[in-house]
C-alpha cells in the first residue's frame, strides 16, 4: 500500500461546528504532517508528528487541534473556524530515519467554512 | 528566516521544447531538495529529488541539478508533452525539533502548448 488516504474529500462546516479530518497510511512511515493549501499557493506546514509525538507546531491557532492515535493515523480536529480557514488540507507522510525523505501526500480535504 | 525563491512563476513552452525552473534556498544546512508536480484539483506528487552529495540526477525526461555553493537547484524537463502542464513546486529541507520539514517555493505554472 503506497497511499495516504484522507477523509472526507469535501467538508462544509459552519463557524460554530466541530468536525474532524482523518488521515491514514500503511507504509510504515513514522513522520506525518498536516499542510494547508490556499488556491495558487504552495502548501503551508501546520504540524509535524514524529513517532506519534508532536514535534513541530507552526504557531497554528488553537481552533486546529491535531491528534496522532497511532503510527498509521493522524486526525485534525476543527472547532470555531473562520471563513478564511477555507482551504485544501493535505496530509502527508514520510520515512523518518535521521535524514529527509520525500513526502507522500494524501488527496486532501477541501474545507469550506460558511 | 528560511525561504526558497522559485522562478519563473509562469512558463509557456511549445510541445517538444525544454522547460527549466530555478530555485534558490537560504539555509546552507539544507541537504535534500524534492520537486513536486500538482495538477489542477489534485495532490502534489513527488517527481524527482536530489541530495546534497550529488550534483545531478536524471529520470527519463526529467533532471535536477544542484549547485550547493550558489544554493541553486533547477528542474529540467525535456521533450515536453501536454500532460506535463501543471504547477511545479521546489522545496528544501530544514531540520527543526529533531525532525525535518520542507520549505516550499512559490510554484511555477507550466503550460505546454500543443
PDB file of C-alpha atoms in Angstrom:
ATOM      1  CA  UNK A   1       0.000   0.000   0.000  1.00  0.00           C
ATOM      2  CA  UNK A   2       1.645   3.226  -1.170  1.00  0.00           C
ATOM      3  CA  UNK A   3      -1.266   5.550  -0.458  1.00  0.00           C
ATOM      4  CA  UNK A   4      -2.170   8.161   2.081  1.00  0.00           C
ATOM      5  CA  UNK A   5      -5.949   8.183   2.484  1.00  0.00           C
ATOM      6  CA  UNK A   6      -7.808  11.272   3.655  1.00  0.00           C
ATOM      7  CA  UNK A   7     -11.464  11.589   4.598  1.00  0.00           C
ATOM      8  CA  UNK A   8     -13.699  13.311   3.924  1.00  0.00           C
ATOM      9  CA  UNK A   9     -12.812  14.630   0.461  1.00  0.00           C
ATOM     10  CA  UNK A  10     -15.090  17.642   0.880  1.00  0.00           C
ATOM     11  CA  UNK A  11     -16.412  19.315   4.023  1.00  0.00           C
ATOM     12  CA  UNK A  12     -18.666  22.307   4.529  1.00  0.00           C
ATOM     13  CA  UNK A  13     -18.992  23.498   8.099  1.00  0.00           C
ATOM     14  CA  UNK A  14     -20.424  26.428   9.977  1.00  0.00           C
ATOM     15  CA  UNK A  15     -18.339  28.606  12.242  1.00  0.00           C
ATOM     16  CA  UNK A  16     -19.832  27.015  15.371  1.00  0.00           C
ATOM     17  CA  UNK A  17     -19.419  23.404  14.230  1.00  0.00           C
ATOM     18  CA  UNK A  18     -16.898  20.820  15.409  1.00  0.00           C
ATOM     19  CA  UNK A  19     -15.549  18.439  12.793  1.00  0.00           C
ATOM     20  CA  UNK A  20     -12.521  16.212  12.274  1.00  0.00           C
ATOM     21  CA  UNK A  21     -10.325  15.391   9.314  1.00  0.00           C
ATOM     22  CA  UNK A  22      -8.778  11.943   9.131  1.00  0.00           C
ATOM     23  CA  UNK A  23      -5.614  10.638   7.532  1.00  0.00           C
ATOM     24  CA  UNK A  24      -4.344   7.061   7.306  1.00  0.00           C
ATOM     25  CA  UNK A  25      -1.229   5.438   5.885  1.00  0.00           C
ATOM     26  CA  UNK A  26       0.072   1.872   5.968  1.00  0.00           C
ATOM     27  CA  UNK A  27       3.546   2.392   4.552  1.00  0.00           C
ATOM     28  CA  UNK A  28       5.277   2.210   7.939  1.00  0.00           C
ATOM     29  CA  UNK A  29       6.134   5.899   7.745  1.00  0.00           C
ATOM     30  CA  UNK A  30       6.855   7.390  11.167  1.00  0.00           C
ATOM     31  CA  UNK A  31       6.565  11.073  10.236  1.00  0.00           C
ATOM     32  CA  UNK A  32       3.167  12.558   9.434  1.00  0.00           C
ATOM     33  CA  UNK A  33       2.249  16.097   8.519  1.00  0.00           C
ATOM     34  CA  UNK A  34      -0.705  18.451   8.146  1.00  0.00           C
ATOM     35  CA  UNK A  35      -0.485  21.140   5.485  1.00  0.00           C
ATOM     36  CA  UNK A  36      -2.918  23.877   4.468  1.00  0.00           C
ATOM     37  CA  UNK A  37      -3.007  24.989   0.845  1.00  0.00           C
ATOM     38  CA  UNK A  38      -4.809  28.032  -0.476  1.00  0.00           C
ATOM     39  CA  UNK A  39      -5.534  28.409  -4.175  1.00  0.00           C
ATOM     40  CA  UNK A  40      -2.460  29.141  -6.307  1.00  0.00           C
ATOM     41  CA  UNK A  41      -0.174  28.977  -3.251  1.00  0.00           C
ATOM     42  CA  UNK A  42       2.332  26.380  -2.023  1.00  0.00           C
ATOM     43  CA  UNK A  43       1.428  24.018   0.805  1.00  0.00           C
ATOM     44  CA  UNK A  44       1.910  25.672   4.201  1.00  0.00           C
ATOM     45  CA  UNK A  45       3.086  23.474   7.075  1.00  0.00           C
ATOM     46  CA  UNK A  46       0.850  23.293  10.147  1.00  0.00           C
ATOM     47  CA  UNK A  47       2.008  20.324  12.255  1.00  0.00           C
ATOM     48  CA  UNK A  48       4.597  17.544  12.214  1.00  0.00           C
ATOM     49  CA  UNK A  49       4.345  14.297  14.152  1.00  0.00           C
ATOM     50  CA  UNK A  50       7.406  12.123  14.509  1.00  0.00           C
ATOM     51  CA  UNK A  51       6.970   8.690  16.081  1.00  0.00           C
ATOM     52  CA  UNK A  52       3.483   9.719  17.221  1.00  0.00           C
ATOM     53  CA  UNK A  53       4.760  12.752  19.109  1.00  0.00           C
ATOM     54  CA  UNK A  54       4.062  16.323  18.074  1.00  0.00           C
ATOM     55  CA  UNK A  55       7.435  17.738  17.083  1.00  0.00           C
ATOM     56  CA  UNK A  56       6.509  20.903  15.174  1.00  0.00           C
ATOM     57  CA  UNK A  57       3.573  23.288  15.579  1.00  0.00           C
ATOM     58  CA  UNK A  58       3.959  26.209  13.205  1.00  0.00           C
ATOM     59  CA  UNK A  59       2.129  28.624  15.531  1.00  0.00           C
ATOM     60  CA  UNK A  60      -1.231  27.323  14.358  1.00  0.00           C
ATOM     61  CA  UNK A  61      -4.330  28.811  16.094  1.00  0.00           C
ATOM     62  CA  UNK A  62      -5.813  26.593  18.791  1.00  0.00           C
ATOM     63  CA  UNK A  63      -9.039  26.151  16.787  1.00  0.00           C
ATOM     64  CA  UNK A  64      -6.981  23.499  14.947  1.00  0.00           C
ATOM     65  CA  UNK A  65      -6.087  20.559  17.182  1.00  0.00           C
ATOM     66  CA  UNK A  66      -4.018  17.638  15.864  1.00  0.00           C
ATOM     67  CA  UNK A  67      -4.023  14.129  17.220  1.00  0.00           C
ATOM     68  CA  UNK A  68      -1.964  11.045  16.376  1.00  0.00           C
ATOM     69  CA  UNK A  69      -3.693   7.999  17.947  1.00  0.00           C
ATOM     70  CA  UNK A  70      -1.165   5.538  16.462  1.00  0.00           C
ATOM     71  CA  UNK A  71       1.562   5.296  13.869  1.00  0.00           C
ATOM     72  CA  UNK A  72      -0.918   4.922  10.987  1.00  0.00           C
ATOM     73  CA  UNK A  73      -3.486   7.562  11.862  1.00  0.00           C
ATOM     74  CA  UNK A  74      -3.496  11.329  12.043  1.00  0.00           C
ATOM     75  CA  UNK A  75      -6.503  13.493  12.850  1.00  0.00           C
ATOM     76  CA  UNK A  76      -7.128  17.209  12.714  1.00  0.00           C
ATOM     77  CA  UNK A  77      -9.935  18.432  14.961  1.00  0.00           C
ATOM     78  CA  UNK A  78     -11.619  21.648  13.909  1.00  0.00           C
ATOM     79  CA  UNK A  79     -13.638  23.976  16.113  1.00  0.00           C
ATOM     80  CA  UNK A  80     -14.895  27.548  15.731  1.00  0.00           C
ATOM     81  CA  UNK A  81     -13.230  28.052  12.372  1.00  0.00           C
ATOM     82  CA  UNK A  82     -13.326  31.258  10.382  1.00  0.00           C
ATOM     83  CA  UNK A  83     -14.191  31.674   6.678  1.00  0.00           C
ATOM     84  CA  UNK A  84     -10.507  32.422   5.964  1.00  0.00           C
ATOM     85  CA  UNK A  85      -9.710  28.879   7.112  1.00  0.00           C
ATOM     86  CA  UNK A  86     -11.355  27.580   3.942  1.00  0.00           C
ATOM     87  CA  UNK A  87      -8.629  25.739   2.024  1.00  0.00           C
ATOM     88  CA  UNK A  88      -7.360  22.357   0.890  1.00  0.00           C
ATOM     89  CA  UNK A  89      -5.983  20.436   3.884  1.00  0.00           C
ATOM     90  CA  UNK A  90      -3.311  17.958   2.939  1.00  0.00           C
ATOM     91  CA  UNK A  91      -1.916  15.147   4.997  1.00  0.00           C
ATOM     92  CA  UNK A  92       1.500  13.731   4.148  1.00  0.00           C
ATOM     93  CA  UNK A  93       3.777  11.036   5.460  1.00  0.00           C
ATOM     94  CA  UNK A  94       7.423  10.142   5.030  1.00  0.00           C
ATOM     95  CA  UNK A  95      10.079   7.882   6.419  1.00  0.00           C
ATOM     96  CA  UNK A  96      11.859   9.255   9.463  1.00  0.00           C
ATOM     97  CA  UNK A  97      15.275   7.628   9.630  1.00  0.00           C
ATOM     98  CA  UNK A  98      17.518  10.510  10.582  1.00  0.00           C
ATOM     99  CA  UNK A  99      17.608  12.059   7.131  1.00  0.00           C
ATOM    100  CA  UNK A 100      14.943  13.707   4.995  1.00  0.00           C
ATOM    101  CA  UNK A 101      12.791  11.790   2.533  1.00  0.00           C
ATOM    102  CA  UNK A 102      10.119  12.854   0.097  1.00  0.00           C
ATOM    103  CA  UNK A 103       6.518  13.077   1.137  1.00  0.00           C
ATOM    104  CA  UNK A 104       3.601  11.028   0.002  1.00  0.00           C
ATOM    105  CA  UNK A 105       0.615  13.373   0.063  1.00  0.00           C
ATOM    106  CA  UNK A 106      -2.992  12.384   0.513  1.00  0.00           C
ATOM    107  CA  UNK A 107      -5.583  13.672  -1.936  1.00  0.00           C
ATOM    108  CA  UNK A 108      -6.714  16.278   0.559  1.00  0.00           C
ATOM    109  CA  UNK A 109      -9.891  17.530   2.180  1.00  0.00           C
ATOM    110  CA  UNK A 110     -11.395  20.620   0.589  1.00  0.00           C
ATOM    111  CA  UNK A 111     -12.819  22.573   3.501  1.00  0.00           C
ATOM    112  CA  UNK A 112     -15.330  25.383   3.182  1.00  0.00           C
ATOM    113  CA  UNK A 113     -16.267  27.383   6.286  1.00  0.00           C
ATOM    114  CA  UNK A 114     -19.561  29.251   5.998  1.00  0.00           C
TER     115      UNK A 114
ATOM    116  CA  UNK B   1      14.139  33.251   8.151  1.00  0.00           C
ATOM    117  CA  UNK B   2      14.460  30.335   5.803  1.00  0.00           C
ATOM    118  CA  UNK B   3      12.975  30.778   2.369  1.00  0.00           C
ATOM    119  CA  UNK B   4      13.029  29.300  -1.122  1.00  0.00           C
ATOM    120  CA  UNK B   5      12.674  31.536  -4.156  1.00  0.00           C
ATOM    121  CA  UNK B   6      11.300  29.988  -7.348  1.00  0.00           C
ATOM    122  CA  UNK B   7      11.300  31.381 -10.885  1.00  0.00           C
ATOM    123  CA  UNK B   8       9.544  31.840 -13.191  1.00  0.00           C
ATOM    124  CA  UNK B   9       6.024  31.952 -11.768  1.00  0.00           C
ATOM    125  CA  UNK B  10       4.558  31.000 -15.146  1.00  0.00           C
ATOM    126  CA  UNK B  11       6.175  29.304 -18.114  1.00  0.00           C
ATOM    127  CA  UNK B  12       4.692  28.510 -21.516  1.00  0.00           C
ATOM    128  CA  UNK B  13       6.542  26.255 -23.945  1.00  0.00           C
ATOM    129  CA  UNK B  14       5.723  24.556 -27.212  1.00  0.00           C
ATOM    130  CA  UNK B  15       5.285  20.807 -27.123  1.00  0.00           C
ATOM    131  CA  UNK B  16       8.642  19.140 -27.627  1.00  0.00           C
ATOM    132  CA  UNK B  17      10.641  22.059 -26.259  1.00  0.00           C
ATOM    133  CA  UNK B  18      12.512  22.037 -22.951  1.00  0.00           C
ATOM    134  CA  UNK B  19      11.448  23.757 -19.728  1.00  0.00           C
ATOM    135  CA  UNK B  20      13.684  24.919 -16.901  1.00  0.00           C
ATOM    136  CA  UNK B  21      12.553  26.023 -13.448  1.00  0.00           C
ATOM    137  CA  UNK B  22      15.021  27.505 -10.984  1.00  0.00           C
ATOM    138  CA  UNK B  23      15.067  27.698  -7.182  1.00  0.00           C
ATOM    139  CA  UNK B  24      17.340  29.380  -4.678  1.00  0.00           C
ATOM    140  CA  UNK B  25      17.409  28.483  -0.984  1.00  0.00           C
ATOM    141  CA  UNK B  26      18.728  30.345   2.023  1.00  0.00           C
ATOM    142  CA  UNK B  27      19.691  27.712   4.632  1.00  0.00           C
ATOM    143  CA  UNK B  28      23.162  26.335   3.907  1.00  0.00           C
ATOM    144  CA  UNK B  29      22.340  23.314   6.106  1.00  0.00           C
ATOM    145  CA  UNK B  30      19.610  22.149   3.682  1.00  0.00           C
ATOM    146  CA  UNK B  31      20.657  18.815   2.235  1.00  0.00           C
ATOM    147  CA  UNK B  32      17.602  17.450   0.418  1.00  0.00           C
ATOM    148  CA  UNK B  33      15.669  19.041  -2.434  1.00  0.00           C
ATOM    149  CA  UNK B  34      12.454  17.453  -3.744  1.00  0.00           C
ATOM    150  CA  UNK B  35      10.295  18.598  -6.650  1.00  0.00           C
ATOM    151  CA  UNK B  36       6.533  18.178  -6.681  1.00  0.00           C
ATOM    152  CA  UNK B  37       4.045  18.324  -9.561  1.00  0.00           C
ATOM    153  CA  UNK B  38       0.489  19.353  -8.787  1.00  0.00           C
ATOM    154  CA  UNK B  39      -2.215  19.044 -11.429  1.00  0.00           C
ATOM    155  CA  UNK B  40      -5.384  21.075 -11.068  1.00  0.00           C
ATOM    156  CA  UNK B  41      -7.515  19.779  -8.212  1.00  0.00           C
ATOM    157  CA  UNK B  42      -5.055  17.021  -7.312  1.00  0.00           C
ATOM    158  CA  UNK B  43      -2.448  16.303  -4.691  1.00  0.00           C
ATOM    159  CA  UNK B  44       1.218  17.271  -5.067  1.00  0.00           C
ATOM    160  CA  UNK B  45       3.260  14.313  -6.289  1.00  0.00           C
ATOM    161  CA  UNK B  46       6.969  13.821  -5.838  1.00  0.00           C
ATOM    162  CA  UNK B  47       8.588  13.626  -9.278  1.00  0.00           C
ATOM    163  CA  UNK B  48      12.296  13.774  -8.504  1.00  0.00           C
ATOM    164  CA  UNK B  49      14.607  14.653  -5.647  1.00  0.00           C
ATOM    165  CA  UNK B  50      18.301  15.235  -5.059  1.00  0.00           C
ATOM    166  CA  UNK B  51      20.572  15.079  -2.037  1.00  0.00           C
ATOM    167  CA  UNK B  52      23.418  17.456  -1.376  1.00  0.00           C
ATOM    168  CA  UNK B  53      26.139  14.898  -2.092  1.00  0.00           C
ATOM    169  CA  UNK B  54      25.023  14.694  -5.726  1.00  0.00           C
ATOM    170  CA  UNK B  55      25.254  17.398  -8.403  1.00  0.00           C
ATOM    171  CA  UNK B  56      22.780  16.000 -10.911  1.00  0.00           C
ATOM    172  CA  UNK B  57      20.097  13.347 -11.123  1.00  0.00           C
ATOM    173  CA  UNK B  58      18.097  12.232 -14.132  1.00  0.00           C
ATOM    174  CA  UNK B  59      14.917  10.195 -14.567  1.00  0.00           C
ATOM    175  CA  UNK B  60      13.869   9.819 -18.205  1.00  0.00           C
ATOM    176  CA  UNK B  61      12.802  13.291 -19.407  1.00  0.00           C
ATOM    177  CA  UNK B  62      13.265  14.946 -16.012  1.00  0.00           C
ATOM    178  CA  UNK B  63      16.553  16.041 -14.461  1.00  0.00           C
ATOM    179  CA  UNK B  64      17.537  18.087 -11.443  1.00  0.00           C
ATOM    180  CA  UNK B  65      20.827  19.910 -10.936  1.00  0.00           C
ATOM    181  CA  UNK B  66      22.207  21.274  -7.678  1.00  0.00           C
ATOM    182  CA  UNK B  67      24.871  23.906  -7.036  1.00  0.00           C
ATOM    183  CA  UNK B  68      25.429  23.901  -3.268  1.00  0.00           C
ATOM    184  CA  UNK B  69      27.963  26.705  -3.377  1.00  0.00           C
ATOM    185  CA  UNK B  70      25.490  29.047  -5.034  1.00  0.00           C
ATOM    186  CA  UNK B  71      22.493  27.496  -3.223  1.00  0.00           C
ATOM    187  CA  UNK B  72      20.699  26.970  -6.537  1.00  0.00           C
ATOM    188  CA  UNK B  73      18.860  23.960  -7.875  1.00  0.00           C
ATOM    189  CA  UNK B  74      16.933  23.549 -11.093  1.00  0.00           C
ATOM    190  CA  UNK B  75      14.380  21.255 -12.713  1.00  0.00           C
ATOM    191  CA  UNK B  76      14.832  20.427 -16.388  1.00  0.00           C
ATOM    192  CA  UNK B  77      12.083  18.810 -18.452  1.00  0.00           C
ATOM    193  CA  UNK B  78      12.988  17.791 -21.999  1.00  0.00           C
ATOM    194  CA  UNK B  79      10.651  16.914 -24.882  1.00  0.00           C
ATOM    195  CA  UNK B  80       7.703  18.437 -23.060  1.00  0.00           C
ATOM    196  CA  UNK B  81       4.235  16.974 -23.557  1.00  0.00           C
ATOM    197  CA  UNK B  82       0.771  18.438 -22.862  1.00  0.00           C
ATOM    198  CA  UNK B  83       0.456  16.187 -19.806  1.00  0.00           C
ATOM    199  CA  UNK B  84       3.450  17.979 -18.256  1.00  0.00           C
ATOM    200  CA  UNK B  85       1.172  21.011 -17.809  1.00  0.00           C
ATOM    201  CA  UNK B  86       0.811  21.550 -14.060  1.00  0.00           C
ATOM    202  CA  UNK B  87       2.147  23.609 -11.157  1.00  0.00           C
ATOM    203  CA  UNK B  88       5.626  22.609 -10.052  1.00  0.00           C
ATOM    204  CA  UNK B  89       6.941  23.280  -6.530  1.00  0.00           C
ATOM    205  CA  UNK B  90      10.525  23.000  -5.402  1.00  0.00           C
ATOM    206  CA  UNK B  91      11.367  22.511  -1.734  1.00  0.00           C
ATOM    207  CA  UNK B  92      14.397  22.493   0.572  1.00  0.00           C
ATOM    208  CA  UNK B  93      14.770  20.534   3.795  1.00  0.00           C
ATOM    209  CA  UNK B  94      15.182  22.251   7.150  1.00  0.00           C
ATOM    210  CA  UNK B  95      15.980  20.356  10.328  1.00  0.00           C
ATOM    211  CA  UNK B  96      13.823  21.511  13.229  1.00  0.00           C
ATOM    212  CA  UNK B  97      12.979  19.975  16.607  1.00  0.00           C
ATOM    213  CA  UNK B  98      14.773  16.750  15.729  1.00  0.00           C
ATOM    214  CA  UNK B  99      12.870  16.144  12.517  1.00  0.00           C
ATOM    215  CA  UNK B 100      12.698  17.569   9.016  1.00  0.00           C
ATOM    216  CA  UNK B 101      10.311  19.981   7.417  1.00  0.00           C
ATOM    217  CA  UNK B 102      10.349  21.384   3.934  1.00  0.00           C
ATOM    218  CA  UNK B 103      10.194  24.974   2.814  1.00  0.00           C
ATOM    219  CA  UNK B 104       8.340  25.175  -0.485  1.00  0.00           C
ATOM    220  CA  UNK B 105       8.952  27.580  -3.311  1.00  0.00           C
ATOM    221  CA  UNK B 106       6.055  29.681  -4.564  1.00  0.00           C
ATOM    222  CA  UNK B 107       5.380  27.426  -7.564  1.00  0.00           C
ATOM    223  CA  UNK B 108       5.692  27.587 -11.349  1.00  0.00           C
ATOM    224  CA  UNK B 109       2.652  27.139 -13.568  1.00  0.00           C
ATOM    225  CA  UNK B 110       3.885  25.293 -16.659  1.00  0.00           C
ATOM    226  CA  UNK B 111       1.754  25.288 -19.796  1.00  0.00           C
ATOM    227  CA  UNK B 112       2.774  23.054 -22.679  1.00  0.00           C
ATOM    228  CA  UNK B 113       1.136  24.222 -25.869  1.00  0.00           C
ATOM    229  CA  UNK B 114       0.214  21.549 -28.394  1.00  0.00           C
TER     230      UNK B 114
END
